[in-house]
Structure formats: structure tokens, C-alpha cells
Amino acid sequence: MDEREAAELRSVEEVVDRLVEKYPGVDRRTVEQIVAEEHHEFDGRRVRDFVPVLVEKSAKKRVKALQRA
């Protein structure tokens, strides 16, 4: 794993932390699973600069919907 990949993974882990803090009614493991699923949607894509931002945006929608349910 190169430095860029490691930085992306750290950023995605921070997404989990932010969402868990913002939506305490949703179990951390559920948030981790949602973030992982959203992150895997970008597998194989060449441009990686905005992946953590895009992952957070799509995962936030799903976690927010769970909190409301």
C-alpha cells in the first residue's frame, strides 16, 4: 500500500468517526459497514482525490435515514 492509499483509508476511517458522532442512534458497526460499502463503489477508479468526500456524502444519507427509522 502506498502513501496515497494509506491516506485515503485514514480519511475514510475519519468519516466513520464523524458519522458515529453525528448519529449516535446508529450502531458503529452499521456505520462502518455502510462506509465500507460506499468506499467499495470506487474500487478500480483511477481518480481518487475526492473519494473520501464522496463516500461521506453517500454514507451520510444512508446513516441519516437509519437514525430516522
Coordinates of N, CA and C in Angstrom, one line a residue:
M1 N 0.8 -1.2 0.0 CA 0.0 0.0 0.0 C 0.9 1.2 0.0
D2 N 0.6 2.1 -0.9 CA 1.4 3.3 -1.0 C 0.8 4.4 0.0
E3 N 1.5 5.5 0.0 CA 1.2 6.6 0.9 C -0.2 7.2 0.6
R4 N -0.5 7.3 -0.6 CA -1.8 7.9 -1.0 C -2.9 7.0 -0.6
E5 N -2.8 5.7 -0.8 CA -3.8 4.7 -0.4 C -4.0 4.7 1.1
A6 N -2.9 4.8 1.8 CA -3.0 4.9 3.3 C -3.7 6.1 3.8
A7 N -3.4 7.2 3.1 CA -4.1 8.5 3.5 C -5.6 8.4 3.2
E8 N -5.9 7.8 2.1 CA -7.3 7.6 1.7 C -8.1 6.8 2.8
L9 N -7.4 5.7 3.2 CA -8.0 4.8 4.2 C -8.2 5.6 5.5
R10 N -7.2 6.4 5.9 CA -7.3 7.2 7.2 C -8.5 8.1 7.0
S11 N -8.6 8.8 5.9 CA -9.7 9.7 5.7 C -11.1 9.0 5.8
V12 N -11.2 7.8 5.2 CA -12.4 7.1 5.3 C -12.7 6.6 6.7
E13 N -11.7 6.3 7.5 CA -11.9 5.9 8.9 C -12.4 7.2 9.7
E14 N -11.9 8.3 9.3 CA -12.4 9.6 9.9 C -13.9 9.8 9.6
V15 N -14.3 9.4 8.4 CA -15.7 9.5 8.0 C -16.5 8.7 9.0
V16 N -16.1 7.5 9.3 CA -16.8 6.7 10.2 C -17.0 7.4 11.6
D17 N -15.8 7.9 12.1 CA -15.9 8.6 13.4 C -16.8 9.8 13.4
R18 N -16.8 10.6 12.3 CA -17.7 11.7 12.2 C -19.2 11.3 12.2
L19 N -19.5 10.3 11.4 CA -20.9 9.8 11.3 C -21.4 9.2 12.6
V20 N -20.5 8.5 13.3 CA -20.9 7.9 14.6 C -21.2 9.0 15.6
E21 N -20.4 10.0 15.6 CA -20.6 11.2 16.5 C -21.9 11.9 16.1
K22 N -22.1 12.1 14.9 CA -23.3 12.9 14.4 C -24.6 12.1 14.6
Y23 N -24.5 10.8 14.5 CA -25.7 10.0 14.5 C -25.5 8.9 15.6
P24 N -25.6 9.2 16.9 CA -25.3 8.3 17.9 C -26.3 7.2 18.0
G25 N -27.5 7.3 17.4 CA -28.5 6.3 17.5 C -28.2 5.1 16.5
V26 N -27.2 5.2 15.7 CA -26.9 4.1 14.8 C -25.6 3.5 15.3
D27 N -25.6 2.2 15.4 CA -24.5 1.4 15.9 C -23.3 1.6 15.0
R28 N -22.1 1.7 15.7 CA -20.8 1.9 15.0 C -20.6 0.9 13.9
R29 N -20.9 -0.4 14.2 CA -20.6 -1.4 13.2 C -21.4 -1.2 11.9
T30 N -22.7 -0.8 12.1 CA -23.5 -0.5 11.0 C -22.9 0.7 10.2
V31 N -22.5 1.7 10.8 CA -21.9 2.8 10.1 C -20.6 2.3 9.4
E32 N -19.8 1.5 10.0 CA -18.6 1.0 9.4 C -18.9 0.2 8.1
Q33 N -20.0 -0.6 8.2 CA -20.4 -1.4 7.1 C -20.9 -0.5 5.9
I34 N -21.7 0.5 6.3 CA -22.2 1.4 5.2 C -21.0 2.1 4.5
V35 N -20.1 2.7 5.3 CA -19.0 3.4 4.8 C -18.1 2.5 3.9
A36 N -17.9 1.2 4.4 CA -17.1 0.3 3.6 C -17.8 0.0 2.2
E37 N -19.2 -0.2 2.3 CA -19.9 -0.5 1.0 C -19.8 0.7 0.1
E38 N -19.9 1.9 0.6 CA -19.8 3.1 -0.2 C -18.4 3.3 -0.8
H39 N -17.4 3.0 0.1 CA -16.0 3.1 -0.4 C -15.7 2.1 -1.5
H40 N -16.3 0.9 -1.4 CA -16.0 -0.1 -2.4 C -16.6 0.2 -3.8
E41 N -17.6 1.1 -3.8 CA -18.2 1.6 -5.0 C -17.1 2.3 -5.9
F42 N -16.0 2.7 -5.3 CA -15.0 3.4 -6.0 C -13.8 2.5 -6.4
D43 N -13.9 1.3 -6.1 CA -12.8 0.3 -6.4 C -12.5 0.4 -7.9
G44 N -11.3 0.4 -8.3 CA -10.9 0.4 -9.7 C -11.0 1.7 -10.4
R45 N -11.4 2.7 -9.7 CA -11.5 4.1 -10.3 C -10.1 4.7 -10.2
R46 N -9.7 5.3 -11.3 CA -8.3 5.9 -11.4 C -8.2 7.2 -10.6
V47 N -9.1 8.1 -10.6 CA -9.0 9.3 -9.9 C -9.5 9.1 -8.5
R48 N -8.7 9.3 -7.5 CA -9.0 9.0 -6.1 C -9.1 10.2 -5.2
D49 N -8.8 11.4 -5.7 CA -8.7 12.6 -4.9 C -9.9 12.9 -4.1
F50 N -11.1 12.7 -4.6 CA -12.3 13.1 -3.8 C -13.1 11.9 -3.3
V51 N -12.5 10.7 -3.3 CA -13.2 9.5 -2.8 C -13.7 9.7 -1.4
P52 N -12.9 10.1 -0.4 CA -13.4 10.2 1.0 C -14.6 11.2 1.1
V53 N -14.6 12.3 0.3 CA -15.7 13.2 0.4 C -17.0 12.6 -0.2
L54 N -16.8 11.9 -1.3 CA -18.0 11.3 -2.0 C -18.5 10.1 -1.1
V55 N -17.6 9.4 -0.5 CA -18.0 8.3 0.4 C -18.8 8.9 1.6
E56 N -18.3 10.0 2.2 CA -19.0 10.6 3.3 C -20.4 11.1 2.9
K57 N -20.5 11.7 1.7 CA -21.8 12.2 1.3 C -22.8 11.1 1.1
S58 N -22.5 10.0 0.5 CA -23.4 9.0 0.2 C -23.7 8.2 1.5
A59 N -22.7 7.9 2.3 CA -22.9 7.2 3.6 C -23.7 8.0 4.5
K60 N -23.6 9.3 4.6 CA -24.3 10.2 5.5 C -25.8 10.0 5.2
K61 N -26.2 10.0 3.9 CA -27.6 9.9 3.6 C -28.2 8.6 4.1
R62 N -27.4 7.5 4.0 CA -27.9 6.2 4.5 C -28.0 6.1 6.0
V63 N -27.0 6.7 6.7 CA -27.0 6.6 8.1 C -28.1 7.5 8.7
K64 N -28.3 8.7 8.1 CA -29.3 9.6 8.5 C -30.7 8.9 8.4
A65 N -30.9 8.2 7.3 CA -32.2 7.5 7.1 C -32.4 6.5 8.2
L66 N -31.3 5.8 8.6 CA -31.4 4.8 9.6 C -31.8 5.4 11.0
Q67 N -31.2 6.6 11.2 CA -31.4 7.2 12.5 C -32.9 7.6 12.6
R68 N -33.4 8.1 11.5 CA -34.9 8.5 11.5 C -35.8 7.3 11.7
A69 N -35.4 6.2 11.2 CA -36.3 5.0 11.2 C -36.5 4.5 12.6

